[in-house]
Backbone as a ProteinNet text record, in pm:
[ID]
protein_1_A
[PRIMARY]
XXXXXXXXXXXXXXXXXXXXXXXXXXXXXXXXXXXXXXXXXXXXXXXXXXXXXXXXXXXXXXXXXXXXXXXXXXXXXXXXXXXXXXXXXXXXXXXXXXXXXXXXXXXXXXXXXXXXXXXXXXXXXXXXXXXXXXXXXXXXXXXXXXXXXXXXXXXXXXXXXXXXXXXXXXXXXXXXXXXXXXXXXXXXXXXXXXXXXXXXXXXXXXXXXX
[TERTIARY]
92.2	21.9	92.6	43	150.3	62.2	87	6	52.7	-13.1	0.3	-8.4	82.7	44.2	-13.6	-6.8	-52.5	-73.4	-152.8	-223.3	-56.2	55.6	180.5	212.3	255.7	328.3	238.9	95.3	6.7	50.9	27.5	61	189	291.5	446.3	430.7	365.7	410.1	325.9	186.6	91.7	181.6	245.9	327.8	423.1	478.7	568.9	547.5	408.3	331.6	392.3	372.1	406.7	530.3	637.4	802.2	815.7	730.4	751.1	723.2	584.9	542.8	645.1	676.2	764.7	903.1	972.6	1105	1092.2	978.6	970.7	885.5	844	752.8	661.1	534.5	416.7	325.7	199.5	84.1	10.3	-24.3	-93.1	-14.3	-55.3	14.9	-134.8	-148.3	-271.5	-216.2	-282.9	-231.1	-362.1	-322	-431.3	-398.8	-492.1	-480.6	-426	-389.9	-338.4	-450.2	-596.2	-681.2	-706.6	-693.5	-712.8	-602.6	-503.7	-343.6	-342.4	-418.2	-417.9	-476.7	-586.5	-642.7	-607	-539	-472.2	-315.1	-242.7	-95.5	-54.4	-19.9	34.1	148.2	172.1	325.1	354.2	498.8	543	647.9	659.3	764.2	829.6	947.2	1073	1136.5	1176	1268.9	1398.9	1452.2	1578.8	1663.9	1705.2	1785	1913.5	1985.2	2108.4	2057.8	1942.6	1884.5	1848.3	1761.6	1702.1	1787.9	1871.8	1949.4	1971.8	2059.8	2047.1	1945.1	1850.1	1709.7	1640.2	1664.2	1546.1	1633	1749.4	1804.1	1742.3	1724.5	1643.1	1504.3	1463.7	1314.4	1309.5	1416.4	1432.1	1333.5	1319.6	1263	1120.8	1056.7	937.1	885.6	953.4	899.5	941.5	1034	1085.9	951.4	914.7	789	663.7	628.5	536.9	532.9	652.3	685.4	647.4	699.2	684.5	506.9	430.3	310.3	222.2	297.4	206.2	112	-20.5	-119.8	-76.5	-166.6	-167	-162.7	-277.9	-300.4	-218	-122.7	-50.3	96.3	110.3	224.9	193.1	94.1	45.7	30.2	34.6	47.7	181.1	257.8	413.7	456.9	413.8	456.8	416.8	330.4	267.1	339.4	325.5	354	501.4	576	732.9	768	643.4	675.4	561.2	566.7	463.8	505	410.9	436.3	420.1	522.5	513.8	542.2	462.1	499.8	600.5	519.5	590.6	723.2	790.3	886.3	860.9	921	889.5	949.4	890.6	979.2	943.6	1059.2	1060	1078.9	1062.1	1072.7	1220.4	1322.9	1448	1489.3	1389	1396.5	1348.3	1297.2	1204.3	1267.4	1226.6	1248.1	1104.2	1062	924.8	929.3	856.5	885.9	718.3	712.8	582.1	589.1	474.3	428.1	383.3	430.9	391	250.1	165.7	0.6	44.9	-71.8	-47.5	-57.4	23.4	6.6	60.7	143.9	179.8	343.5	418.9	540.2	519.7	595.2	567.2	699.2	745.9	872.2	855.6	927.9	923.6	1076	1075.3	1204.1	1171.9	1189.7	1143.3	992.3	930.9	772.4	703.3	796.7	724.2	718.9	596.8	586.9	514.3	545.2	525.8	450.1	336.9	304.4	306.3	340	361.9	301	194.4	97	157.2	211.8	279.3	219.4	70.3	-14.8	28.5	63	85.6	-34.3	-118.7	-197.3	-168.1	-265.2	-234.1	-208.6	-284.4	-261	-115.4	-87.2	57.3	156.6	152.7	273.2	267.5	163.7	163	249.1	186.8	264.2	411.3	432.3	610.7	671.7	629	665.1	708.2	597.5	610.3	703.9	755.1	830.5	954.5	985.6	1115.9	1119.1	1002.2	1044.6	1083.2	1029.6	1060.9	1214.8	1259.8	1396	1463.7	1442	1555.4	1545.7	1441.6	1407.8	1523.9	1494.1	1581.7	1745.4	1785.7	1904.9	1949.2	1877.3	1881.7	1919.9	1824.3	1808.8	1968.9	2039.1	2143.6	2267.7	2244.5	2359.9	2341.8	2244.8	2257.1	2255.5	2291.8	2294	2174.8	2065.9	1950	1949.7	1893.9	1874.2	1733.7	1743.4	1608.9	1476.7	1473.8	1348.9	1314.8	1441.2	1417.9	1270.3	1204.7	1063.9	1147.2	1103.2	1120.6	1020.9	1053	952.3	1016.1	943.2	975.2	923.2	1008.6	932.7	993.3	862	904.7	858.9	919.9	872.8	742.3	651.7	563	561.8	660.5	688.5	763	790.1	815.3	755.6	816.6	754.9	691	567.8	524.7	449.8	434.8	364	218.7	154.2	28.1	33.9	140.9	151.8	217.5	286.3	363.3	224.4	135.4	30.4	-80.1	-78.1	-196.2	-152.1	-1.8	44.9	103.6	69.6	127.1	154.6	1.2	-1.7	103.9	139.8	224.5	354.3	384	516.5	549.2	472.4	508.8	505.6	426.8	489	575.4	635.9	758.9	906	899.2	995	1014.8	882.6	851.7	857.4	770.7	746.2	620.5	589.5	463.9	360.3	443.7	375.9	434	398.4	485.3	430.5	530.2	470.9	494.2	431.5	462.3	473.1	598.4	630	652.9	685.2	698	852	931.1	1103.8	1159.1	1286.5	1374.2	1499.4	1558	1688.3	1767.7	1735	1829.4	1762.2	1818.7	1789.9	1899.2	1825.6	1895.5	1834	1933.8	1831.3	1864.5	1746	1708.4	1646.6	1680.8	1636.1	1539.3	1442.3	1340.8	1284.1	1315.8	1292.5	1364.8	1511.2	1612.2	1536.7	1450.3	1422	1456.4	1541.4	1556.5	1514.6	1503	1400.7	1478.4	1436.5	1488.5	1388.9	1468.9	1368.9	1425.9	1369.2	1434.5	1382.4	1480.4	1432.2	1497.8	1430.7	1482.9	1421.6	1490.9	1453.3	1324.7	1232.5	1132.8	1194.5
-133.5	-10.4	135.4	208.8	322.4	463.1	555.2	686.3	772.4	817.6	914.2	1030.9	1147.1	1292.3	1346.1	1335.4	1406.5	1306.8	1367.2	1275.1	1229.1	1314.8	1276.8	1140.9	1141.9	1060	910.5	927.4	822.5	759	846.4	822.9	733.2	785.5	764.3	613.6	576.2	442.9	349.3	385.5	316.9	251	335.3	318.2	204.5	136.7	75.4	-18.4	-31.8	-118.3	-290	-326.4	-432.2	-496.5	-391.1	-427.2	-409.7	-329.4	-296.1	-447.5	-491.3	-615.7	-769	-743.7	-855.7	-852.8	-715.9	-717.7	-734.9	-678.9	-695.7	-804.1	-875.6	-1006.4	-977.5	-895.5	-860.8	-882.9	-936.7	-997.6	-874.7	-747.7	-655.3	-522.9	-437.5	-289.7	-171.9	-132.6	-57.2	87.7	173.7	318.8	384.9	457.9	528.9	679.6	772.9	915.4	965.8	1118.8	1112.7	1112.3	1172.7	1144	1024.6	873.3	763.3	718.9	775.4	740.5	796.7	910.8	965.1	901.8	801.3	728.3	590.4	552.4	429.9	412.7	528.9	534.1	646.5	581.8	685.2	745.1	866.7	918.8	1021.5	1000.9	1077.3	1179	1290.8	1372.8	1455.1	1476.8	1572.8	1650.2	1768.6	1835.6	1800.9	1839.6	1825.4	1928.4	1935.9	2034.3	2096.3	2002.5	2058.7	2148.8	2135.6	2203.9	2332.3	2300.2	2432.4	2531	2478	2565.6	2695.7	2708.9	2836.1	2923.4	2857.9	2898.8	2994.8	2901.5	2932.2	3019.7	2986.3	3038.6	3038.7	3131.3	3146.3	3070.1	3091.2	3000.1	2900.7	2820.4	2692.4	2623.4	2643.3	2528.8	2528.1	2659.1	2691.4	2608	2658.2	2576.5	2450.4	2385	2254.6	2180.2	2231.5	2165.7	2185.7	2265.5	2263.2	2177.8	2162.5	2084.4	1942	1903.4	1781.7	1733.7	1844.1	1815.7	1859.8	1853.7	1860.2	1724.3	1802.9	1675.7	1578.2	1478	1422.2	1479.4	1556.4	1648.2	1763.1	1773.5	1909.4	1846.6	1693.2	1620.8	1603.4	1570.7	1529.8	1658.9	1792.9	1896.6	1935.1	1907.9	1933.4	1858.7	1724.7	1611.3	1654.5	1691.9	1724.8	1867.8	1969	2106	2136.7	2023.7	2063.4	2171.6	2238.8	2343.3	2394.2	2418.7	2457.1	2586	2675	2762.4	2718.3	2762.5	2740.5	2852.7	2897.5	3045.9	3133.1	3146.4	3231	3196.5	3075.5	3004.7	2925.5	2933.4	2857	2723	2605.5	2473.2	2389	2325	2243.1	2095	1997.2	1859.7	1824.1	1903.6	1924.4	1940.8	2016.5	2037.6	1967.8	1861.7	1768.5	1600.5	1516.4	1374.8	1314.2	1275.7	1192.3	1060.2	975.2	846.6	751.3	667.6	586.5	466	445.5	357	224.4	104.1	7.3	-8.1	-59.6	-89.9	-253.3	-296.5	-465.6	-541.9	-624.2	-701.1	-653.1	-520.6	-459.8	-397.8	-382.9	-304	-187.1	-78.2	36.7	119.4	173.1	279.4	396.6	478.1	632.7	638.6	729.7	784.1	927.7	1015	1120.3	1171.8	1185.5	1164.1	1051.8	937	839.3	747.3	694.7	607.1	430.8	357.6	203.5	133.3	72.3	-10.3	-153.2	-250.6	-372.5	-484.7	-531.4	-644.8	-775.9	-837.8	-942.8	-1056	-1041.7	-1192.3	-1274	-1405.7	-1493.4	-1602.2	-1602.3	-1687.5	-1805.6	-1923	-2054.7	-2016.2	-1934.9	-1891	-1820.8	-1752.1	-1661	-1783.5	-1851.2	-1975	-2030.5	-2098.4	-2177.6	-2117.8	-1989.5	-1933.9	-1895	-1893.5	-1883.5	-1996.8	-2132.1	-2222.6	-2250.6	-2204.2	-2208.2	-2108.8	-2011.1	-1922.9	-1975.6	-2028.9	-2103.5	-2215.7	-2272.1	-2382.6	-2377	-2251.2	-2200	-2148.3	-2111.4	-2052.3	-2189.1	-2290.9	-2407	-2463.6	-2468	-2506	-2428	-2308.4	-2201.5	-2251.5	-2241.2	-2287.3	-2424.9	-2509.1	-2635.3	-2641	-2533.1	-2523.4	-2467.7	-2336.7	-2316.1	-2397.2	-2484.6	-2597.4	-2654.3	-2697.4	-2826.6	-2731.3	-2634.2	-2534.7	-2532.2	-2538	-2553.5	-2391.7	-2389.9	-2271.6	-2200.2	-2086.9	-2007.5	-2042.7	-2072.8	-2127	-2273.3	-2340.6	-2511.9	-2533.4	-2614.5	-2667.6	-2807.5	-2795.4	-2898	-2986.9	-3123.8	-3184.5	-3197.6	-3207.1	-3189.7	-3339.2	-3414.8	-3529.5	-3528.3	-3527.3	-3535.5	-3672.2	-3744.3	-3840.6	-3810	-3905.1	-3932.8	-3890	-3875	-3867.2	-3727.8	-3641.4	-3485.6	-3425.8	-3345.3	-3276.8	-3136.1	-3029.3	-2966.7	-2968	-3107.1	-3145.8	-3081	-3067.7	-3002.3	-2861.5	-2767.4	-2659.2	-2643.5	-2732.9	-2722.3	-2751.5	-2861.1	-2904.3	-2767.7	-2701.9	-2601.5	-2495.2	-2457.2	-2365.2	-2405.4	-2522	-2582.8	-2524.3	-2435.4	-2343.5	-2245.5	-2191.3	-2069	-2097.6	-2243.9	-2308.8	-2313.7	-2377.6	-2436.6	-2323.1	-2214.4	-2079.6	-2033.9	-2024.6	-1937.1	-2027.7	-2171.7	-2259.7	-2344.5	-2271	-2339	-2504	-2568.8	-2700.7	-2766.1	-2826.9	-2904	-2955.5	-3023.1	-3066.8	-3124.9	-3149.3	-3194.5	-3322.7	-3438.8	-3566.2	-3641.1	-3701.4	-3760.9	-3903.1	-3945.7	-4131.4	-4161.3	-4262.7	-4356.8	-4332.7	-4337.6	-4309.2	-4284	-4207	-4161.1	-4234.1	-4263.5	-4325.5	-4195.9	-4109	-4033.6	-3880.8	-3843	-3698.8	-3608.7	-3457.8	-3374.1	-3363.9	-3334.4	-3288.6	-3154.6	-3086.9	-2932.1	-2942.5	-2776.1	-2782.4	-2653.6	-2657.9	-2578	-2574.9	-2450.9	-2465.7	-2557.7	-2551.7	-2682.7	-2813.3	-2860.2	-2980.4	-3029.9	-3133.3	-3188.7	-3279.5	-3269.9	-3359.5	-3416.1	-3498.2	-3541.6	-3484.6	-3449.2	-3396.3	-3406.3	-3451.2	-3453.8	-3377	-3308.9	-3224.1	-3244.2	-3273.4	-3305.1	-3218	-3184	-3102.2	-3214.4	-3121.4	-3219.4	-3225.6
-11.8	10.1	11.9	-112.7	-79	-86	-19.9	-40.2	-121.3	-211.1	-287.8	-288	-304.4	-259.6	-373.2	-514.8	-627.1	-716.5	-822.7	-948.9	-1027.9	-1070.3	-1120.6	-1086.7	-903.4	-862	-888.9	-884.6	-861.7	-1040.8	-1133.1	-1275.7	-1306.1	-1245.9	-1229.5	-1183.8	-1073.2	-990.8	-1086.5	-1126.4	-1202.7	-1314.7	-1403.3	-1508.1	-1501.9	-1386.2	-1354.1	-1257.9	-1242.3	-1146.4	-1139.6	-1249.6	-1309.9	-1269.8	-1304.9	-1271.4	-1117.1	-1023.1	-902.8	-836.9	-903.4	-798.7	-846.7	-956.6	-998	-940	-891.8	-882	-697.4	-659.9	-499.4	-463	-539.2	-520	-457.2	-481.1	-405.2	-489.9	-411.1	-491.7	-566.4	-470.3	-539.9	-496.7	-587.7	-540.5	-504.4	-400.9	-372.4	-334.1	-394	-423.5	-334.1	-238.7	-156.5	-150.3	-140.9	-138.4	3.5	16.9	138.6	269.7	241.5	326.5	364.3	278	351.1	409.3	375.2	430.6	575.5	609	728.6	821.6	772.4	885.1	914.3	825.4	817.6	888.5	836.1	879.9	968.2	1081.3	1176.6	1176.8	1126.8	1140.5	1270.3	1303.2	1392.4	1332.2	1387.9	1351.6	1452.4	1423.8	1529.9	1495.4	1556.8	1488	1431.4	1339.6	1277.1	1341.7	1468.2	1551.9	1460.4	1408.2	1316.4	1223.1	1132.2	1024.1	1074.1	1209	1230	1314.2	1370.1	1461.8	1421.9	1292	1256.7	1209.1	1186.1	1147.7	1248.8	1348.8	1468.8	1583.3	1600.7	1706.5	1856.3	1915.3	2048.4	2086.2	1957.8	1954.6	1905.6	1898.8	1894.8	1965.3	2105.3	2194.7	2171.1	2146	2140.4	2001.3	1900.1	1767.4	1752.9	1822.4	1827.4	1878.7	1997.7	2079.5	1999.2	1915.6	1829.5	1724	1643.3	1554	1591.6	1733.1	1779.4	1805.3	1813.3	1829.1	1698.6	1597.6	1471.1	1451.2	1407.2	1391.3	1269.5	1234.1	1138.3	998.4	1005.4	876.3	866.3	960.2	949.1	889.9	937.1	878.4	734.5	679.7	574.7	450.3	510.8	441.2	421.3	530.6	514.7	417.5	373.5	292.1	163.2	126.9	32.9	-34.3	55	10	6.8	98.5	109.9	207.9	274.6	372.6	450.8	554.3	649.6	746.6	779.9	831.2	1002.9	1108.1	1236.4	1292.5	1353.3	1459.6	1381	1242.3	1173.5	1102.8	1142.2	1060.2	920	809	704.9	743.7	764	797.9	684	656.1	505.5	540.7	478.3	507.2	562.3	525.1	574.1	694.2	742.9	877.3	1003.4	935.3	1034.3	1016.9	1127.1	1066.4	1072.9	977.8	975.3	965.2	1071.5	1069	1096.5	1051.1	1080.2	1169.5	1199.1	1318.3	1254.6	1284.7	1187.7	1230.5	1131.7	1176.1	1202.6	1303.3	1330.2	1199.4	1198.7	1068.1	914.1	946.2	854.2	885.1	826.3	833.9	760.2	807.4	755.4	731	603.1	615.4	528.3	570.9	491.4	431.7	308.3	274.6	205.5	238.6	211.1	197.1	66.1	83.5	48.5	35.6	-5.2	129.3	154	243.1	168.6	226.4	199.6	306.6	300.5	412.6	348.4	410.5	334.3	428.4	353.5	438.4	428.5	605.2	602.3	619.2	594.3	614.7	525	533.2	442.4	453	353.7	305.2	237.6	255.9	184.6	71	-15	-178.2	-191.7	-129.9	-156.5	-111.4	7.7	29.9	-92.8	-126.9	-257.5	-381.6	-384.4	-529.5	-494.4	-380.1	-342.8	-368.3	-339.9	-372.2	-531.7	-607.8	-737	-769.3	-714.3	-790.3	-739.7	-639.3	-589.1	-678.6	-740.1	-810.4	-943.8	-1044.7	-1127	-1135	-1026.1	-1006.9	-1014.8	-941.1	-954.5	-1073.6	-1157.8	-1290.3	-1422.7	-1379.4	-1465.6	-1455.5	-1316.8	-1295.7	-1362.1	-1354.9	-1428.5	-1590.7	-1625.6	-1761	-1793.9	-1718.1	-1761.9	-1728.9	-1620.3	-1585.8	-1733.6	-1806.2	-1884.3	-2037.9	-2064.1	-2133.4	-2264.3	-2202.9	-2275.5	-2302.7	-2474.2	-2512.1	-2437.1	-2463.6	-2381.9	-2462.8	-2582.7	-2643.8	-2658.3	-2598.5	-2585.2	-2488.3	-2566.1	-2464	-2398.2	-2259	-2183.9	-2129.9	-2059.7	-1987.7	-1837.3	-1764.2	-1627.9	-1564.8	-1454.4	-1404.4	-1246.3	-1166.8	-1053	-977.7	-876	-793.7	-712.6	-704.5	-627.9	-496	-454.2	-288.9	-265	-383	-375	-286.1	-186.5	-164.6	-200.2	-162.9	-244.5	-368.6	-386.8	-511.1	-526.4	-414.4	-440.7	-486.1	-421.6	-497.4	-615.2	-633.1	-767.7	-876.4	-847.2	-959.6	-946.8	-829.3	-830.5	-909.8	-929.1	-1004.7	-1129.8	-1189.8	-1317.6	-1427.6	-1428.9	-1579.9	-1552.8	-1459.9	-1421.9	-1444.5	-1391.4	-1384.1	-1531.9	-1579.3	-1753.7	-1829.1	-1800.8	-1896.8	-1877.2	-1748.8	-1745.8	-1749.4	-1754.7	-1798.8	-1920.5	-2019.8	-2144.2	-2106	-2016.1	-1999.3	-2058.6	-2139.4	-2164.1	-2062.8	-1965.4	-1874.1	-1738.9	-1664.4	-1530.8	-1493.6	-1512.6	-1497.1	-1400.9	-1290.6	-1169.9	-1188.2	-1144	-1137.3	-1015	-971.3	-869.4	-811.1	-887.3	-915.2	-1031.5	-990.5	-1078.2	-1088.9	-1173.2	-1203.1	-1271.2	-1336.3	-1398.4	-1343.7	-1273.3	-1186.5	-1138.4	-1127.6	-1058.4	-915.3	-821.9	-692.2	-654.1	-625.1	-599.8	-468.2	-401.2	-285.8	-249.5	-217.5	-159.6	-5.1	29.8	211.1	273.8	223.3	278.9	296.8	198.2	170.5	46	29	-141.6	-171.9	-298	-385.2	-539.7	-590.8	-705.2	-811.7	-925.5	-1055.2	-1178.1	-1268.7	-1417.7	-1527.3	-1595.3	-1697.1	-1830.3	-1931.2	-2066.5	-2163.3	-2263.8	-2379.7	-2461.6	-2510.6	-2612.8	-2732.7
[MASK]
++++++++++++++++++++++++++++++++++++++++++++++++++++++++++++++++++++++++++++++++++++++++++++++++++++++++++++++++++++++++++++++++++++++++++++++++++++++++++++++++++++++++++++++++++++++++++++++++++++++++++++++++++

């Protein structure tokens, strides 16, 4: 979940949304506006005394205290506009340090004007897809080890005692499209095989060019 401060930022994020999801391995990217964010994400602010010292001088204590007590709405306005009037002084985002509190079940982080909240809840579906992606990674590595061409189609064979069979079969269409396999065959045992590991569990697999 990413709060967006303006239409331009939203447009820029949406333009690369698929790449973001692929690179950071997330299922869904949700953009929310500043008002929605103010109800979901709690931000904290404190003065950057090093930056404010030359600007505030003797008024540092009073202005610093008011900065520390800024409301959620005022913090949002400061992030959006880049500046805020406090006791007659123009305070910029460089004059403060803004942090976020984690939401239960989420982890939240900020960098400058950008805040990202990540839902850490792992559903069975997400776990299954995670296993599938790990499986794809291992097959792609085997393809390289065997010097297969990028366009070579392959067949995949697993033993029926292999772990994660349910997860692999459930995502067979996705796996096959990624590694260019026609199907995943299950047999009682393999005499010709390579060994792969997922989640510290080893099992046998055979891949061959069609």
